[in-house]
Coordinates of C-alpha atoms in Angstrom, one line a residue:
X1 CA 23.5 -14.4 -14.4
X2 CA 23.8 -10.9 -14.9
X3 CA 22.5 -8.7 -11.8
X4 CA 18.5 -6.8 -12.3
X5 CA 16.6 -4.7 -10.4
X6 CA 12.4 -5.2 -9.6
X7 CA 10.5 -2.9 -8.6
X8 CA 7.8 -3.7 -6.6
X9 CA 4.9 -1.4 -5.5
X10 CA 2.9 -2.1 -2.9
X11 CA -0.9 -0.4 -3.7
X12 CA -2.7 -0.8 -0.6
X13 CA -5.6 1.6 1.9
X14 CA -7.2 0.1 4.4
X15 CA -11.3 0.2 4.4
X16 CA -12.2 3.3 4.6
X17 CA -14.7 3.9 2.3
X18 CA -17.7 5.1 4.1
X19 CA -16.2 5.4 7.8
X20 CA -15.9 9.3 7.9
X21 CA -14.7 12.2 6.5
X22 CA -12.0 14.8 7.1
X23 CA -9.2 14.4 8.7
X24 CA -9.0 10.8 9.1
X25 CA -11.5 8.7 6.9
X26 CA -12.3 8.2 3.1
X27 CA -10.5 11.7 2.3
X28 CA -7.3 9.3 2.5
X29 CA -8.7 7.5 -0.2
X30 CA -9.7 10.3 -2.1
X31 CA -6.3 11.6 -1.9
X32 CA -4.4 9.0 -2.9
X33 CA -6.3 8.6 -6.3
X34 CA -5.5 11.5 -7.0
X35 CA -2.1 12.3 -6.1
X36 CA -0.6 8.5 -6.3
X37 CA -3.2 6.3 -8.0
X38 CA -4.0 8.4 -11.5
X39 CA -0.3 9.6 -11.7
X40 CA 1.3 6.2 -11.5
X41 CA -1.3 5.0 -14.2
X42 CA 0.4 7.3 -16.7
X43 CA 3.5 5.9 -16.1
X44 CA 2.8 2.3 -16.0
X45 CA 0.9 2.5 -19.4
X46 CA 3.7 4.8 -20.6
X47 CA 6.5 2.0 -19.3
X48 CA 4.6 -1.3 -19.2
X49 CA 6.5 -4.4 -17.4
X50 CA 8.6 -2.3 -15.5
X51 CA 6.5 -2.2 -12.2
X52 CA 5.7 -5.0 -10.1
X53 CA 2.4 -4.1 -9.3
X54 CA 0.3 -5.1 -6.2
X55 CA -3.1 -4.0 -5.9
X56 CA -4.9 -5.5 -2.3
X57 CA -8.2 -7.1 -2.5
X58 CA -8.9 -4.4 0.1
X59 CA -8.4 -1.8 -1.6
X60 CA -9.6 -3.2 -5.1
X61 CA -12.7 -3.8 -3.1
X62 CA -13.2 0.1 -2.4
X63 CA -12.8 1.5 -6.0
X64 CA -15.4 -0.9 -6.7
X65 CA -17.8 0.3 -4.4
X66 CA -20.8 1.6 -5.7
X67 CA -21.3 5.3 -5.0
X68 CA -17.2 5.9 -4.6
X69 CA -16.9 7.3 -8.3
X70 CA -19.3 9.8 -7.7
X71 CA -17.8 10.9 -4.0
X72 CA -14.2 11.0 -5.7
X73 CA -15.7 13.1 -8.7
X74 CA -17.4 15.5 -6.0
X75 CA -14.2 16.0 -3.8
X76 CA -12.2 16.8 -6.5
X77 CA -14.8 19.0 -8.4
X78 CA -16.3 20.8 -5.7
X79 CA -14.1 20.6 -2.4
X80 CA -10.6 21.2 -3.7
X81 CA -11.4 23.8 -6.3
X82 CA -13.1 26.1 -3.4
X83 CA -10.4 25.0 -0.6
X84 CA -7.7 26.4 -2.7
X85 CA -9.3 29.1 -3.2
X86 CA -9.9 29.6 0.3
X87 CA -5.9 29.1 0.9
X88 CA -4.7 31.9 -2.1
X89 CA -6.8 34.0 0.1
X90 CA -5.2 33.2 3.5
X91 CA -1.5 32.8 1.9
X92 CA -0.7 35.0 -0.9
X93 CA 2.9 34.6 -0.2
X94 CA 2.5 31.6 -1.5
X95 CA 0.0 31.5 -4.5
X96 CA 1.9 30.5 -7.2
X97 CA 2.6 27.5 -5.9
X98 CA -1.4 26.8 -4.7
X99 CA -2.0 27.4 -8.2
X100 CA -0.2 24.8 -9.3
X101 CA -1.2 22.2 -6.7
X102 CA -5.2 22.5 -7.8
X103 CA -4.0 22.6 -11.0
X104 CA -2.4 19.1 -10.2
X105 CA -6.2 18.4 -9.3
X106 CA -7.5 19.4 -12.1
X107 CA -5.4 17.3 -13.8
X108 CA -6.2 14.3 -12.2
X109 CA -10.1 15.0 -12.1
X110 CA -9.6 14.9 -16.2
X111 CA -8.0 11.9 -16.1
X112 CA -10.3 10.5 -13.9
X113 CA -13.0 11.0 -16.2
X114 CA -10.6 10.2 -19.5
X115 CA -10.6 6.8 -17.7
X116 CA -14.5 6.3 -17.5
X117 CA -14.0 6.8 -13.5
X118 CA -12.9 2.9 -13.7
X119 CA -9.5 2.7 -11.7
X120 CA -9.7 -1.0 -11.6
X121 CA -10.0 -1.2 -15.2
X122 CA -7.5 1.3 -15.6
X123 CA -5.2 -1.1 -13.1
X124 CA -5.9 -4.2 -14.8
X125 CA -3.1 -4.3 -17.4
X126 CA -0.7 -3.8 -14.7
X127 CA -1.9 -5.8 -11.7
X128 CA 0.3 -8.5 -11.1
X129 CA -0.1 -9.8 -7.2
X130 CA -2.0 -9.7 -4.8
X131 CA -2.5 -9.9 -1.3
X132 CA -4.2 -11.4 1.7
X133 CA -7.8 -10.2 1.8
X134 CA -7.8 -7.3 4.1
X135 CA -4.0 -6.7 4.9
X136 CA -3.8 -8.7 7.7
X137 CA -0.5 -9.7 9.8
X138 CA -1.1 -13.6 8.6
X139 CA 1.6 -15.1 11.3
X140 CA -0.6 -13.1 14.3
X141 CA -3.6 -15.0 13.4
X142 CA -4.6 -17.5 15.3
X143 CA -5.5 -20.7 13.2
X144 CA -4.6 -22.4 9.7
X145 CA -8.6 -21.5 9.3
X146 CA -8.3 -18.0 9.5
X147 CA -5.2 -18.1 7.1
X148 CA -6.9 -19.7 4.3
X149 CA -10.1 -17.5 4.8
X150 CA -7.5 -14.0 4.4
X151 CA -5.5 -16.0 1.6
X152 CA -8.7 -17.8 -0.3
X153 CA -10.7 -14.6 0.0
X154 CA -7.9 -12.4 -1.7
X155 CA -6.6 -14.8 -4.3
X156 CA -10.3 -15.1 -5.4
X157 CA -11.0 -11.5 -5.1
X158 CA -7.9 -10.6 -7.4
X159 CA -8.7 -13.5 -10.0
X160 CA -12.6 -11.7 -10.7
X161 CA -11.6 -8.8 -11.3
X162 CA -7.9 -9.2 -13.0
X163 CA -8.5 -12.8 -14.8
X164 CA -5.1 -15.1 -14.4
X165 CA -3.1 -14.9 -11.2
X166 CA 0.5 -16.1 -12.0
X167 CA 1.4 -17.0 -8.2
X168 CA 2.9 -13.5 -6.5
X169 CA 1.6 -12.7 -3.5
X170 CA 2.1 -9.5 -1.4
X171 CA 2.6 -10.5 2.6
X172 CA 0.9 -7.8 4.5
X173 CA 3.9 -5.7 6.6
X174 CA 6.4 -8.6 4.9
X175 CA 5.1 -10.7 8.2
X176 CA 6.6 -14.0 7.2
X177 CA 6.9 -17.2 9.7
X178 CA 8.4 -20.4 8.6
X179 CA 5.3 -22.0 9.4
X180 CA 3.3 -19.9 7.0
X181 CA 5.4 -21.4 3.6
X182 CA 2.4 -24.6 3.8
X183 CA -0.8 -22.4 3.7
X184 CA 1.1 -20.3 1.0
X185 CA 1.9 -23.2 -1.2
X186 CA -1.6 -24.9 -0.8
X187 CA -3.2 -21.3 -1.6
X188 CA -1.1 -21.3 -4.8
X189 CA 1.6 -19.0 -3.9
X190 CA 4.8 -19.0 -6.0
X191 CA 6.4 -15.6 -4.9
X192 CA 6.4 -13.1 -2.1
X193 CA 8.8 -10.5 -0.6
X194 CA 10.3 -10.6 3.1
X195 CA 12.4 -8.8 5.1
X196 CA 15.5 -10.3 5.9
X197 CA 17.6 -7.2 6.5
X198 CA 20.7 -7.8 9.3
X199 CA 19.8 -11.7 9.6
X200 CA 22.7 -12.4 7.5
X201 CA 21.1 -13.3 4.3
X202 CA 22.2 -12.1 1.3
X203 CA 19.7 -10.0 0.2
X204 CA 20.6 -10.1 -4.0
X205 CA 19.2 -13.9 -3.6
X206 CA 15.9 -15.1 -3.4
X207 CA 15.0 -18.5 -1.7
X208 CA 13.2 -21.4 -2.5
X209 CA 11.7 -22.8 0.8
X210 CA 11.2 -26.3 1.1
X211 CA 7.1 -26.1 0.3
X212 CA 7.8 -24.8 -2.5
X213 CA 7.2 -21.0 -2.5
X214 CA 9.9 -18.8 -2.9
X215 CA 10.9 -15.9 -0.8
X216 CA 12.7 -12.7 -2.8
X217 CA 14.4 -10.9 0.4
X218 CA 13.6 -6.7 -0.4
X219 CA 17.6 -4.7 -0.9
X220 CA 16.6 -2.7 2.3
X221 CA 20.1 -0.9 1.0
X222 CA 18.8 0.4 -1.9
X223 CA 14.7 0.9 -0.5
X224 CA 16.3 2.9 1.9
X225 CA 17.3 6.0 -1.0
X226 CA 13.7 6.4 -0.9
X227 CA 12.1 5.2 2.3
X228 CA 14.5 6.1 5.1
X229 CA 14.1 9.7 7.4
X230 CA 17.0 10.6 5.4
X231 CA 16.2 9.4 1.8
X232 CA 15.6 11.1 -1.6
X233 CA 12.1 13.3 -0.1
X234 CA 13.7 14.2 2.9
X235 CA 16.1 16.7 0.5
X236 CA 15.6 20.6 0.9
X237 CA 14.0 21.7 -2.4
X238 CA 10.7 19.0 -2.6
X239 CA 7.6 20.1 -1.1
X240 CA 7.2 19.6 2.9
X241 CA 4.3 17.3 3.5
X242 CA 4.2 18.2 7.0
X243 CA 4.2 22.1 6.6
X244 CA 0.7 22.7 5.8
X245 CA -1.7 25.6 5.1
X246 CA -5.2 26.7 6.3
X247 CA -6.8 23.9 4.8
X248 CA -3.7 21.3 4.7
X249 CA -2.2 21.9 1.2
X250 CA 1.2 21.6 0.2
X251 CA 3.3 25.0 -0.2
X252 CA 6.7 25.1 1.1
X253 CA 9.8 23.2 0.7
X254 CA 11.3 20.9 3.0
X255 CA 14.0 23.6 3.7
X256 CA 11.0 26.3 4.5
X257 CA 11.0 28.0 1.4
X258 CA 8.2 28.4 -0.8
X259 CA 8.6 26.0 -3.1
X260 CA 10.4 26.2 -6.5
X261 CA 9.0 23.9 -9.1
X262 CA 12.0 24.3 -11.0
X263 CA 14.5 23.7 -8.4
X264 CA 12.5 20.7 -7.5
X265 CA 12.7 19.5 -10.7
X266 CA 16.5 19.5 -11.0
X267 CA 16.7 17.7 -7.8
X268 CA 14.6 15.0 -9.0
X269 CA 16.4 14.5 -12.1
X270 CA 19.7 14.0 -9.8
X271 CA 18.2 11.8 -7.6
X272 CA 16.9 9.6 -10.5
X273 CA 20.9 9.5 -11.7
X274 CA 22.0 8.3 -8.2
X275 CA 19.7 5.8 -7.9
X276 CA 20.4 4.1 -11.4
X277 CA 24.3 4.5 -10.3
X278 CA 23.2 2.8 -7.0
X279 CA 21.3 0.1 -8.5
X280 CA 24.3 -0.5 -10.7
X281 CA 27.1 -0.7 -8.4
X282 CA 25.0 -2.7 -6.5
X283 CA 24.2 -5.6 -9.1
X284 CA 27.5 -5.2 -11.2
X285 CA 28.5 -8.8 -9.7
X286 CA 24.9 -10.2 -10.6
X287 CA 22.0 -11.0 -8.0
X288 CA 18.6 -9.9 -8.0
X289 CA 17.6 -5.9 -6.1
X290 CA 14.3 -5.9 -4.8
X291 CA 13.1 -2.2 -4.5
X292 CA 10.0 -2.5 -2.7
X293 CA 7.4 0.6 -2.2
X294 CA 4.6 1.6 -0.7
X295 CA 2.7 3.0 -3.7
X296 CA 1.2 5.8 -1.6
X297 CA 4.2 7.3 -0.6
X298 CA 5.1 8.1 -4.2
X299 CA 2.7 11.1 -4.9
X300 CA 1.1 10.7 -1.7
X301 CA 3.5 11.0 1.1
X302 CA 6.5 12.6 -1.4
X303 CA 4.5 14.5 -4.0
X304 CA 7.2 14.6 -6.7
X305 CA 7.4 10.4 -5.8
X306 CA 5.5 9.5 -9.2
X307 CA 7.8 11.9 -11.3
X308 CA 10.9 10.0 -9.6
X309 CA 9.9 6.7 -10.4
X310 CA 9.4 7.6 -14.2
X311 CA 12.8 9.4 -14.3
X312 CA 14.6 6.3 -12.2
X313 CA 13.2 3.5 -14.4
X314 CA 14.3 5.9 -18.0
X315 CA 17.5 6.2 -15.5
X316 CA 17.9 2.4 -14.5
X317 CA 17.5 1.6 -18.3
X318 CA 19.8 4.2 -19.7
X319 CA 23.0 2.4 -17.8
X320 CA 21.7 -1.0 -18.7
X321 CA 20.4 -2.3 -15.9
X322 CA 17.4 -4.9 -16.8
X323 CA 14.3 -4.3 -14.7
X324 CA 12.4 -7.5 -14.5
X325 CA 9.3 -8.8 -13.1
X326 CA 9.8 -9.6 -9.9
X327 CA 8.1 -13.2 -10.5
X328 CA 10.3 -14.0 -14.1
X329 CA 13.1 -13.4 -11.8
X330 CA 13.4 -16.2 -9.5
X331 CA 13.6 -19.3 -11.5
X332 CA 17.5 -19.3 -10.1
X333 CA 16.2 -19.4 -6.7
X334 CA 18.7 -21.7 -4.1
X335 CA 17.1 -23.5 -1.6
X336 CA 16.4 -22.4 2.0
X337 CA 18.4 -24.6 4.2
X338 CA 18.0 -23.6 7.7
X339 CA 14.8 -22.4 9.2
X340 CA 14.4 -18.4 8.5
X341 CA 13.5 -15.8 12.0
X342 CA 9.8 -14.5 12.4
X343 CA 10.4 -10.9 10.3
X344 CA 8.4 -8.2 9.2
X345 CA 9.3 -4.8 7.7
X346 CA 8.8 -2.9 11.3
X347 CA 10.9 -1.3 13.4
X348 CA 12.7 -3.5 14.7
X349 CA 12.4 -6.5 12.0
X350 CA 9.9 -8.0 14.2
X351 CA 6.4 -8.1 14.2
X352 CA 6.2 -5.4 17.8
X353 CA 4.8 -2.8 15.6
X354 CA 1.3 -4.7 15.6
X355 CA 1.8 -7.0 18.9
X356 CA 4.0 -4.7 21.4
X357 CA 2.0 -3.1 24.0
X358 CA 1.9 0.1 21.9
X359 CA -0.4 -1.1 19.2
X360 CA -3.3 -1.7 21.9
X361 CA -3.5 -4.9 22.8
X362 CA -5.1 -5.2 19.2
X363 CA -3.5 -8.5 18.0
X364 CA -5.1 -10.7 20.7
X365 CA -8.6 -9.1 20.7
X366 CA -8.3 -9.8 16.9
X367 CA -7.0 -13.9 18.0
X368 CA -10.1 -14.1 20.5
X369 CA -12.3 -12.6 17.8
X370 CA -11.0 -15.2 15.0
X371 CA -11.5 -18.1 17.9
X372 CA -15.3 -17.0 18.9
X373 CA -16.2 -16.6 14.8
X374 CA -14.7 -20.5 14.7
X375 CA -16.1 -21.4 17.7
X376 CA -19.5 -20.5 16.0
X377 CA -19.1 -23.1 13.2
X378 CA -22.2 -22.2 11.1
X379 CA -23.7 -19.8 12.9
X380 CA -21.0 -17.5 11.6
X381 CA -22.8 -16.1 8.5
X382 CA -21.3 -13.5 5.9
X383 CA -21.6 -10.6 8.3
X384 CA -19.8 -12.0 11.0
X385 CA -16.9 -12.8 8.4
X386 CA -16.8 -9.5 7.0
X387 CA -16.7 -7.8 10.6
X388 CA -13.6 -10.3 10.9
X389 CA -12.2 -9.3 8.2
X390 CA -12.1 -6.1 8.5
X391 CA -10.7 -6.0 12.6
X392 CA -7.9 -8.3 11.3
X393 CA -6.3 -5.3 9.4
X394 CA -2.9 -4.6 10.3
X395 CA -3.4 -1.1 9.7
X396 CA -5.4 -0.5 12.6
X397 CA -2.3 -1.8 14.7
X398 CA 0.1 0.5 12.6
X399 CA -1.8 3.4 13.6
X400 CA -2.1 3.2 17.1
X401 CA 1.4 2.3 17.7
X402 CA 2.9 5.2 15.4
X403 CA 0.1 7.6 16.9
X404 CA -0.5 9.1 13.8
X405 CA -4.0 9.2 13.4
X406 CA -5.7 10.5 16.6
X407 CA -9.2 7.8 17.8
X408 CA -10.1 6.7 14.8
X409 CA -8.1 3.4 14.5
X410 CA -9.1 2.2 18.1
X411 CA -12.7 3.5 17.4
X412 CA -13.0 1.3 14.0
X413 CA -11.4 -1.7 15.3
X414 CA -14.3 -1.4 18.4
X415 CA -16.8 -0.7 15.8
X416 CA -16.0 -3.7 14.2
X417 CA -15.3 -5.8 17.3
X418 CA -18.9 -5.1 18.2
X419 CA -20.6 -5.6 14.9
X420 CA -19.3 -9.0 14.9
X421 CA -20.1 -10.0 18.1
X422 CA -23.8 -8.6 17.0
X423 CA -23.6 -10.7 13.9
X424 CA -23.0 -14.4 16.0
X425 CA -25.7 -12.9 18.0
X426 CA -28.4 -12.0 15.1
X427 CA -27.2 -13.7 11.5
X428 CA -30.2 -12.8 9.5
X429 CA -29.1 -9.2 10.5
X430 CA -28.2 -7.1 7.2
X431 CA -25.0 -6.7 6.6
X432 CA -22.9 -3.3 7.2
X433 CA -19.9 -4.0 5.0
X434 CA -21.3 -5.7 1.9
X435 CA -18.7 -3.7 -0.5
X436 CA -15.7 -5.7 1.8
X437 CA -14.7 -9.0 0.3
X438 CA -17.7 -9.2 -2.1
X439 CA -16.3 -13.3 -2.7
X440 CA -15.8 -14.6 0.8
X441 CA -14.1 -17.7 0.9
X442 CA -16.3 -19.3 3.5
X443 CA -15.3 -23.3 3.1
X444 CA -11.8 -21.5 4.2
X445 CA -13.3 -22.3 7.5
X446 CA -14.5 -25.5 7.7
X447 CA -11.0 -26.8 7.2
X448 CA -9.4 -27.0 10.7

């Protein structure tokens, strides 16, 4: 069979809707609907069935909430307009290019209303997977219980809001464990992507485990133009996202000069040729590339990112490379034959980046919690679910081992930590996180 190329982005923000502000809090959502979220709408309904699109039940679960509409609406309306402002003041070297960055707000606040402030909506058409309910590391979890209540509490989530779920699930961090493929295949899972980089599998060939699910290895080779320290945003002429002014906009390039829209232009253009030339040499003998994002980085984290990915898929096409559905693509599938290593997409392939000593000791206080909720049997209500839920995030892990987000993820994960235990304590109490996992799969519980 003739070699393709998915793309697969991964949409995903861990719950922060309503836990604080500026710098670390719901302004990360705000700022990823804007910069990532409404841009890569445009080019999805521009180039539909290109994108392999997963949307988390997590994050679904936040643009649903009520009162986030109006919050976004104000942020971008009244906040950005007057911290520009502010900036052109304190930076008049670099206006022009402030200028253009709140008019990229502007922008995105009329196409925010354009789409009746409805992202979900707006996502529907394009939503393809899903993933486990709150983005949690499934093989650090402690029981086949608390498995089936992330899976069954996401797969429902996603089927209420997007209708038909054709089998593609997204595994938080690419955690995978040979002993996950049962729960997969009895949560109806047909698809999901792993990391299998330097475990000598060839990574142009997804595999068919013996329970049935199959397992589409991500072509870390050709990720890695984009998501390495030295890929495509690391080059001189994009904007630096670590150079910041006054109030934390974007105004210099990576190579320290104030940045040229132009010249950043041309460079994404070229980058958009290499990677189709890549993705060409790289399938010219058949097999299947993976390219497997984080959505936020395109837009969010590499602000010309959305303006790549249009140019690379018009690129990819142009020299005849199919770009497929990552689920239409693995009917060929061979079968798995010997047992596969515990793998995630950390550093190292492991899963150290949420259990090592760096990340807090956060995995086993999230096991003991999952063990006393179980340990409850019914006395467990809603509240005490949610609270579970939302301490078994990976992200919270992520953050404390990369150090990239001062007290706040320690502080949520004890926030939540102690509103569980409150919950098993008091059930009747009212529940804090009533916009988290509106469709709880609670009989996920009662089965061993």
């Amino acid at each position: 069979m003739s070699g393709r190329l998915a793309i697969v982005l991964h949409t995903h923000m861990p719950y922060v809707e309503g836990f604080g502000t500026w710098p670390f809090g719901e302004e990360w959502l705000w700022e990823a609907i804007a910069t990532s979220y409404l841009p890569l709408l445009d080019v999805l309904d521009e180039r539909p069935g290109r994108v392999t699109l997963s949307l988390t039940p997590v994050l679904a679960d936040q643009l649903a909430a009520p009162g986030v509409a109006e919050r976004f609406a104000a942020f971008m309306h009244e906040i950005r307009p007057e911290s520009h402002r502010l900036d052109v003041e304190a930076h008049p070297e670099v206006a022009p290019q402030l200028d253009r960055s709140a008019a990229r707000y502007r922008t995105a606040a009329e196409h925010f209303e354009a789409r009746g402030r409805d992202l979900v909506t707006a996502f529907a058409p394009h939503v393809r997977w899903t993933s486990a309910a709150t983005h949690a590391v499934l093989p650090l979890l402690a029981t086949d219980a608390g498995i089936r209540l992330q899976l069954e509490t996401g797969i429902a989530s996603h089927r209420a809001r997007f209708g038909d779920w054709d089998g593609g699930l997204w595994l938080p961090e690419c955690a995978h464990a040979p002993w996950l493929d049962e729960r997969l295949a009895e949560a109806g899972v047909r698809v999901a992507c792993v990391d299998l980089t330097d475990h000598g599998v060839d990574p142009l060939t997804p595999l068919r485990t013996p329970d049935g699910p199959v397992l589409a290895p991500i072509d870390r080779s050709i990720v890695d133009l984009v998501w390495s320290p030295a890929g495509y945003p690391s080059a001189g002429p994009y904007l630096d996202t670590h150079a910041h002014t006054t109030r934390r906009h974007l105004a210099w390039s990576v190579d320290g000069r104030p940045y040229d829209a132009e010249r950043a232009r041309a460079q994404l253009r070229a980058h958009a040729d290499d990677f189709a030339e890549r993705v060409a040499a790289r399938v010219a003998r058949g097999g299947l590339s993976v390219c497997a994002l984080d959505t936020e980085l395109l837009g969010h984290w590499w602000p010309e990112g959305v303006f790549w990915l249009a140019q690379a898929i018009d690129a990819c096409e142009a020299r005849g490379v199919p770009i497929v559905p990552l689920g239409d693509a693995v009917g060929d599938a061979v079968a798995l034959t010997s047992a596969l290593p515990v793998t995630s997409w950390g550093e190292p392939r492991t899963l150290a980046t949420w259990s090592a000593p760096s990340a807090g000791g956060l995995a086993w206080r999230q096991r003991a919690a999952e063990l006393e909720v179980l340990a409850a049997g019914g006395r467990a209500g809603e509240r005490a679910l949610r609270e579970l839920l939302a301490l078994q995030s990976s992200d919270w892990a992520f953050l404390v081992s990369r150090g990239t987000a001062g007290p706040y993820p320690l502080e949520r994960a004890d926030g939540h930590e102690r509103a569980l235990r409150a919950a098993l304590t008091d059930p009747g109490a009212e529940p804090a996180l009533r916009n988290l996992a509106p469709r709880l799969a609670v009989p996920a519980l009662t089965r061993g």
